[in-house]
Amino acid sequence: LYVGILSRDHKSLKMLEVNPDTGASKVLFEETSKTWINVRGDFKALSDGGFLWSSERSGFWHVYRYGPDGKVKSQITKGAWPVSRVNCINEKDEKLYFTGWQDTALEQHIYSIDFNGKNLSQLSKGAGIHSASFANNCAAYIGTSSTKSSPPQTRAYKNDGTSLIWLNENKLDANHPYAPYVKSHITPEFGQLAAADGTMMDYMLYKPTDIKAGEKRPAVTI
């Protein structure tokens, strides 16, 4: 049995290995932070006694492989970009499928990578936000994608990103329920503003269609 213990101040997270027969336990590893630890349910026990674990210790969410002794064997994903979600783990082929982004936070894609950190491959195609629901054996997945100007579309894919069949094409044509409103649809403007410490903050802005250059309007911040 594996148990996570999070301190009240979110600065310490201990992972314990517990003997369910005796209740005896030992600390496998501890995550610490001077400020705050975000917690996600990405713990995955492996047949060799080790496990996979996601952490923000590098400044970005990434996936690590641990041995039975609770020590890191390897960092599977790495770089100045985050893993948003672990979608499927094929332990037999030692391959990981996950959702994340690399080039811009305005998009999200589906990727695969080997446990050794090699052969990173983007499976999803086209701009926008992509999500996936994998079969238990990771052989195929149902993928949904959308953009700020197109509605969600869903289809089935092989685990290499090859498309199979449409489940809901949801094509934005004259027969679509949103068709009468397309002309008044507003696509947001994206950009960045520098915070006081220089950190670049992303923003999304919807402008009225009749606003003129230099004109000021009341704004709602969410």
Coordinates of N, CA and C in Angstrom, one line a residue, residues 65-214:
R65 N 10.7 8.5 -13.1 CA 10.6 7.1 -12.8 C 11.4 6.8 -11.6
Y66 N 10.8 6.1 -10.6 CA 11.5 5.8 -9.3 C 11.7 4.3 -9.3
G67 N 12.8 3.8 -8.6 CA 13.0 2.4 -8.4 C 12.3 2.0 -7.1
P68 N 12.4 0.7 -6.8 CA 11.7 0.2 -5.6 C 12.3 0.8 -4.3
D69 N 13.5 1.4 -4.4 CA 14.1 1.9 -3.2 C 13.7 3.4 -2.9
G70 N 12.8 3.9 -3.8 CA 12.3 5.3 -3.6 C 13.2 6.3 -4.2
K71 N 14.2 5.9 -5.0 CA 15.2 6.9 -5.6 C 14.9 7.0 -7.1
V72 N 15.1 8.2 -7.6 CA 14.8 8.5 -9.0 C 15.7 7.7 -9.9
K73 N 15.2 7.0 -10.8 CA 16.0 6.3 -11.8 C 16.2 7.1 -13.0
S74 N 15.2 7.9 -13.4 CA 15.3 8.8 -14.6 C 14.1 9.8 -14.6
Q75 N 14.4 10.9 -15.3 CA 13.3 11.9 -15.5 C 12.9 11.6 -17.0
I76 N 11.6 11.2 -17.1 CA 11.1 10.8 -18.4 C 10.9 12.0 -19.3
T77 N 10.1 13.0 -18.8 CA 9.9 14.2 -19.6 C 10.7 15.3 -19.0
K78 N 11.2 16.3 -19.8 CA 12.0 17.4 -19.3 C 11.9 18.5 -20.3
G79 N 12.2 19.7 -19.8 CA 12.2 20.9 -20.6 C 11.4 22.0 -20.0
A80 N 11.4 23.2 -20.7 CA 10.7 24.4 -20.2 C 9.2 24.4 -20.7
W81 N 8.6 23.3 -20.4 CA 7.1 23.1 -20.8 C 6.6 22.1 -19.8
P82 N 5.2 22.1 -19.6 CA 4.7 21.2 -18.6 C 3.9 20.0 -19.2
V83 N 3.8 18.9 -18.4 CA 2.9 17.8 -18.7 C 1.6 18.2 -18.0
S84 N 0.5 18.3 -18.7 CA -0.7 18.6 -18.1 C -1.4 17.4 -17.5
R85 N -1.3 16.2 -18.1 CA -2.0 15.1 -17.6 C -1.3 13.8 -18.2
V86 N -1.2 12.8 -17.4 CA -0.7 11.5 -17.8 C -1.9 10.7 -18.3
N87 N -2.0 10.4 -19.6 CA -3.2 9.8 -20.1 C -3.2 8.2 -20.0
C88 N -2.0 7.6 -20.3 CA -2.0 6.2 -20.4 C -0.5 5.7 -20.2
I89 N -0.3 4.6 -19.5 CA 1.0 4.0 -19.3 C 1.0 2.6 -19.8
N90 N 1.9 2.4 -20.9 CA 2.0 1.0 -21.4 C 3.3 0.5 -20.8
E91 N 3.2 -0.2 -19.7 CA 4.4 -0.7 -19.0 C 5.1 -1.8 -19.8
K92 N 4.4 -2.6 -20.6 CA 5.0 -3.7 -21.4 C 6.0 -3.1 -22.4
D93 N 5.5 -2.0 -23.1 CA 6.4 -1.4 -24.1 C 7.2 -0.2 -23.6
E94 N 7.0 0.0 -22.3 CA 7.7 1.2 -21.6 C 7.5 2.5 -22.4
K95 N 6.2 2.8 -22.6 CA 5.8 4.0 -23.3 C 4.8 4.7 -22.5
L96 N 4.9 6.1 -22.5 CA 4.0 6.9 -21.7 C 3.3 7.8 -22.7
Y97 N 2.0 8.0 -22.5 CA 1.1 8.9 -23.3 C 0.6 10.0 -22.4
F98 N 0.8 11.3 -22.8 CA 0.4 12.4 -22.0 C -0.1 13.6 -22.8
T99 N -0.7 14.5 -22.0 CA -1.2 15.7 -22.6 C -0.3 16.9 -22.1
G100 N 0.0 17.8 -22.9 CA 0.8 19.0 -22.5 C 1.0 20.0 -23.6
W101 N 1.9 20.9 -23.4 CA 2.2 21.8 -24.5 C 3.7 22.1 -24.5
Q102 N 4.2 22.5 -25.7 CA 5.6 22.8 -25.8 C 5.9 24.2 -26.3
D103 N 5.3 24.6 -27.4 CA 5.6 25.8 -28.1 C 4.8 27.0 -27.5
T104 N 3.6 26.8 -27.1 CA 2.7 27.9 -26.6 C 1.7 27.3 -25.7
A105 N 1.4 28.1 -24.6 CA 0.4 27.7 -23.7 C -1.0 27.8 -24.2
L106 N -1.1 28.4 -25.4 CA -2.4 28.6 -26.1 C -2.9 27.3 -26.7
E107 N -2.1 26.3 -26.8 CA -2.4 25.1 -27.4 C -2.1 23.9 -26.4
Q108 N -2.8 22.8 -26.6 CA -2.5 21.6 -25.8 C -2.6 20.4 -26.7
H109 N -1.6 19.5 -26.6 CA -1.5 18.4 -27.5 C -1.3 17.1 -26.8
I110 N -1.4 16.0 -27.6 CA -1.2 14.7 -27.1 C 0.1 14.2 -27.5
Y111 N 0.9 13.6 -26.6 CA 2.3 13.1 -26.9 C 2.5 11.7 -26.4
S112 N 3.5 11.1 -27.0 CA 4.0 9.8 -26.5 C 5.5 9.9 -26.3
I113 N 6.0 9.1 -25.4 CA 7.5 9.2 -25.1 C 7.9 7.8 -24.4
D114 N 9.1 7.4 -24.7 CA 9.5 6.1 -24.1 C 9.9 6.4 -22.6
F115 N 9.9 5.4 -21.8 CA 10.3 5.5 -20.4 C 11.7 6.1 -20.2
N116 N 12.6 5.9 -21.2 CA 14.0 6.4 -21.1 C 14.1 7.8 -21.6
G117 N 13.0 8.5 -21.9 CA 13.0 9.9 -22.2 C 13.2 10.1 -23.7
K118 N 13.3 9.1 -24.5 CA 13.6 9.2 -25.9 C 12.3 9.0 -26.7
N119 N 12.4 9.4 -28.0 CA 11.3 9.3 -29.0 C 10.0 10.0 -28.6
L120 N 10.2 11.3 -28.2 CA 9.1 12.2 -27.9 C 8.4 12.4 -29.2
S121 N 7.1 12.2 -29.3 CA 6.3 12.4 -30.5 C 5.0 13.1 -30.2
Q122 N 4.7 14.1 -31.0 CA 3.3 14.7 -30.9 C 2.4 14.0 -31.7
L123 N 1.3 13.4 -31.1 CA 0.3 12.6 -31.8 C -0.8 13.5 -32.4
S124 N -1.2 14.5 -31.8 CA -2.3 15.3 -32.2 C -1.9 16.3 -33.3
K125 N -2.8 16.6 -34.2 CA -2.4 17.5 -35.3 C -3.4 18.7 -35.4
G126 N -2.9 19.8 -35.9 CA -3.8 21.0 -36.0 C -3.7 21.8 -34.7
A127 N -4.0 23.1 -34.9 CA -4.0 24.0 -33.7 C -5.1 23.8 -32.8
G128 N -5.0 24.4 -31.6 CA -6.1 24.3 -30.6 C -5.8 23.5 -29.4
I129 N -6.9 23.2 -28.6 CA -6.8 22.4 -27.4 C -7.2 21.0 -27.7
H130 N -6.3 20.0 -27.4 CA -6.6 18.6 -27.7 C -6.6 17.8 -26.4
S131 N -7.5 16.9 -26.3 CA -7.6 16.0 -25.1 C -7.8 14.6 -25.5
A132 N -7.5 13.7 -24.7 CA -7.6 12.3 -25.1 C -8.1 11.4 -24.0
S133 N -8.8 10.3 -24.3 CA -9.3 9.3 -23.4 C -8.8 8.0 -24.0
F134 N -7.8 7.3 -23.4 CA -7.2 6.1 -23.9 C -7.9 4.9 -23.5
A135 N -7.7 3.8 -24.3 CA -8.2 2.5 -23.9 C -7.2 2.0 -22.9
N136 N -7.6 1.1 -22.0 CA -6.8 0.6 -20.9 C -5.5 0.1 -21.4
N137 N -5.4 -0.5 -22.6 CA -4.1 -1.1 -23.1 C -3.3 -0.1 -23.9
C138 N -3.8 1.2 -24.0 CA -3.2 2.3 -24.7 C -3.1 2.1 -26.2
A139 N -3.9 1.1 -26.7 CA -3.8 0.8 -28.2 C -4.5 1.9 -29.0
A140 N -5.4 2.6 -28.4 CA -6.2 3.6 -29.2 C -6.8 4.6 -28.2
Y141 N -7.2 5.8 -28.8 CA -7.8 6.8 -27.9 C -8.9 7.6 -28.6
I142 N -9.8 8.1 -27.8 CA -10.8 9.1 -28.3 C -10.3 10.5 -28.1
G143 N -10.1 11.2 -29.2 CA -9.5 12.5 -29.1 C -10.5 13.6 -29.4
T144 N -10.5 14.7 -28.6 CA -11.4 15.9 -28.9 C -10.5 17.1 -29.0
S145 N -10.9 17.9 -30.0 CA -10.1 19.2 -30.2 C -11.0 20.3 -30.5
S146 N -10.6 21.5 -30.2 CA -11.3 22.7 -30.5 C -10.4 23.9 -30.5
T147 N -10.9 25.0 -31.0 CA -10.2 26.3 -31.0 C -11.1 27.4 -30.6
K148 N -10.7 28.6 -30.5 CA -11.6 29.7 -30.1 C -12.5 30.1 -31.2
S149 N -12.3 29.5 -32.4 CA -13.3 29.8 -33.5 C -13.9 28.6 -34.0
S150 N -13.7 27.4 -33.4 CA -14.3 26.2 -33.9 C -14.8 25.4 -32.7
P151 N -15.9 24.7 -32.8 CA -16.5 23.9 -31.7 C -15.7 22.6 -31.6
P152 N -15.9 21.9 -30.5 CA -15.2 20.6 -30.2 C -15.6 19.6 -31.3
Q153 N -14.6 18.8 -31.7 CA -14.7 17.7 -32.7 C -14.1 16.5 -32.0
T154 N -14.8 15.3 -32.2 CA -14.3 14.1 -31.6 C -14.2 13.0 -32.6
R155 N -13.1 12.3 -32.5 CA -12.9 11.1 -33.4 C -12.0 10.1 -32.7
A156 N -12.0 8.9 -33.2 CA -11.1 7.8 -32.7 C -9.8 7.8 -33.4
Y157 N -8.7 7.5 -32.7 CA -7.4 7.4 -33.2 C -6.6 6.2 -32.8
K158 N -5.7 5.7 -33.6 CA -4.7 4.7 -33.1 C -3.7 5.4 -32.2
N159 N -2.9 4.6 -31.4 CA -2.0 5.3 -30.4 C -0.8 6.0 -31.1
D160 N -0.7 5.9 -32.4 CA 0.3 6.7 -33.1 C -0.2 8.0 -33.7
G161 N -1.5 8.3 -33.4 CA -2.1 9.5 -33.9 C -2.9 9.4 -35.2
T162 N -2.8 8.2 -35.8 CA -3.5 7.9 -37.0 C -5.0 8.0 -36.8
S163 N -5.8 8.8 -37.6 CA -7.2 8.9 -37.4 C -8.0 7.7 -37.9
L164 N -9.0 7.3 -37.2 CA -9.8 6.1 -37.5 C -11.2 6.6 -38.0
I165 N -12.1 6.9 -37.2 CA -13.4 7.4 -37.6 C -13.9 8.6 -36.8
W166 N -14.8 9.4 -37.4 CA -15.4 10.5 -36.7 C -16.4 9.9 -35.7
L167 N -16.4 10.5 -34.5 CA -17.5 10.2 -33.6 C -18.5 11.3 -33.5
N168 N -17.9 12.5 -33.7 CA -18.8 13.7 -33.7 C -18.0 14.8 -34.5
E169 N -18.2 14.9 -35.8 CA -17.4 15.8 -36.6 C -17.8 17.3 -36.2
N170 N -19.0 17.5 -35.9 CA -19.5 18.8 -35.4 C -19.0 19.9 -36.3
K171 N -19.1 19.7 -37.6 CA -18.7 20.7 -38.6 C -19.5 21.9 -38.6
L172 N -18.8 23.1 -38.5 CA -19.5 24.4 -38.5 C -19.9 24.8 -39.8
D173 N -21.0 24.2 -40.4 CA -21.5 24.6 -41.7 C -22.9 25.2 -41.5
A174 N -23.6 25.4 -42.6 CA -24.9 26.1 -42.6 C -25.9 25.4 -41.7
N175 N -25.8 24.1 -41.5 CA -26.7 23.4 -40.7 C -26.4 23.3 -39.2
H176 N -25.3 23.9 -38.9 CA -24.9 23.8 -37.5 C -25.7 24.8 -36.6
P177 N -26.1 24.4 -35.4 CA -26.9 25.3 -34.5 C -26.3 26.7 -34.3
Y178 N -24.9 26.7 -34.4 CA -24.2 28.0 -34.2 C -24.2 28.9 -35.4
A179 N -24.5 28.3 -36.6 CA -24.4 29.0 -37.8 C -25.0 30.4 -37.8
P180 N -26.2 30.6 -37.3 CA -26.8 32.0 -37.3 C -26.0 33.0 -36.5
Y181 N -25.0 32.6 -35.7 CA -24.3 33.5 -34.8 C -22.8 33.7 -35.2
V182 N -22.4 33.0 -36.3 CA -21.0 33.0 -36.7 C -20.5 34.4 -37.0
K183 N -21.4 35.2 -37.7 CA -21.0 36.6 -38.1 C -20.7 37.5 -36.9
S184 N -21.3 37.2 -35.7 CA -21.1 38.0 -34.5 C -20.1 37.4 -33.6
H185 N -19.5 36.2 -34.0 CA -18.6 35.6 -33.1 C -17.3 36.4 -33.0
I186 N -16.8 36.5 -31.8 CA -15.6 37.3 -31.5 C -14.5 36.3 -31.1
T187 N -13.4 36.3 -31.8 CA -12.2 35.5 -31.5 C -11.3 36.4 -30.6
P188 N -10.9 35.9 -29.4 CA -10.2 36.8 -28.5 C -8.8 37.1 -29.0
E189 N -8.2 38.1 -28.4 CA -6.9 38.6 -28.7 C -6.0 38.0 -27.6
F190 N -4.8 37.5 -27.9 CA -3.9 37.0 -26.9 C -2.6 37.8 -26.9
G191 N -2.0 37.9 -25.7 CA -0.8 38.7 -25.6 C -0.2 38.4 -24.2
Q192 N 0.9 39.2 -23.9 CA 1.6 39.1 -22.6 C 1.8 40.5 -22.0
L193 N 1.8 40.6 -20.7 CA 2.1 41.8 -19.9 C 3.2 41.4 -18.9
A194 N 4.1 42.3 -18.7 CA 5.2 42.1 -17.8 C 4.8 42.4 -16.4
A195 N 4.9 41.5 -15.4 CA 4.6 41.8 -14.0 C 5.8 42.6 -13.4
A196 N 5.6 43.1 -12.2 CA 6.6 43.9 -11.5 C 7.9 43.3 -11.4
D197 N 8.0 42.0 -11.3 CA 9.3 41.3 -11.2 C 9.8 40.8 -12.6
G198 N 9.1 41.2 -13.7 CA 9.6 40.9 -15.0 C 8.9 39.6 -15.5
T199 N 8.2 38.9 -14.7 CA 7.5 37.6 -15.2 C 6.5 38.0 -16.2
M200 N 6.5 37.3 -17.4 CA 5.5 37.6 -18.4 C 4.2 36.8 -18.1
M201 N 3.2 37.6 -18.1 CA 1.8 37.1 -17.7 C 1.0 37.1 -19.0
D202 N 0.4 35.9 -19.3 CA -0.5 35.8 -20.5 C -1.8 36.4 -20.2
Y203 N -2.4 36.9 -21.3 CA -3.8 37.4 -21.1 C -4.6 37.1 -22.4
M204 N -5.9 37.0 -22.2 CA -6.9 36.8 -23.3 C -7.9 38.0 -23.2
L205 N -8.1 38.7 -24.3 CA -8.9 39.9 -24.3 C -10.0 39.8 -25.4
Y206 N -11.2 40.0 -25.0 CA -12.4 40.1 -25.9 C -12.7 41.6 -26.0
K207 N -12.7 42.1 -27.3 CA -13.0 43.5 -27.5 C -14.4 43.6 -28.2
P208 N -15.1 44.7 -27.9 CA -16.4 45.0 -28.6 C -16.1 45.2 -30.1
T209 N -17.0 44.7 -30.9 CA -16.8 44.8 -32.4 C -16.8 46.2 -32.9
D210 N -17.4 47.2 -32.2 CA -17.5 48.5 -32.6 C -16.5 49.5 -32.0
I211 N -15.5 48.9 -31.2 CA -14.5 49.8 -30.5 C -13.6 50.4 -31.6
K212 N -13.2 51.7 -31.3 CA -12.4 52.4 -32.2 C -11.0 52.6 -31.6
A213 N -10.0 52.8 -32.5 CA -8.6 52.9 -32.1 C -8.5 54.0 -31.1
G214 N -7.8 53.8 -29.9 CA -7.6 54.8 -28.9 C -8.8 55.0 -27.9

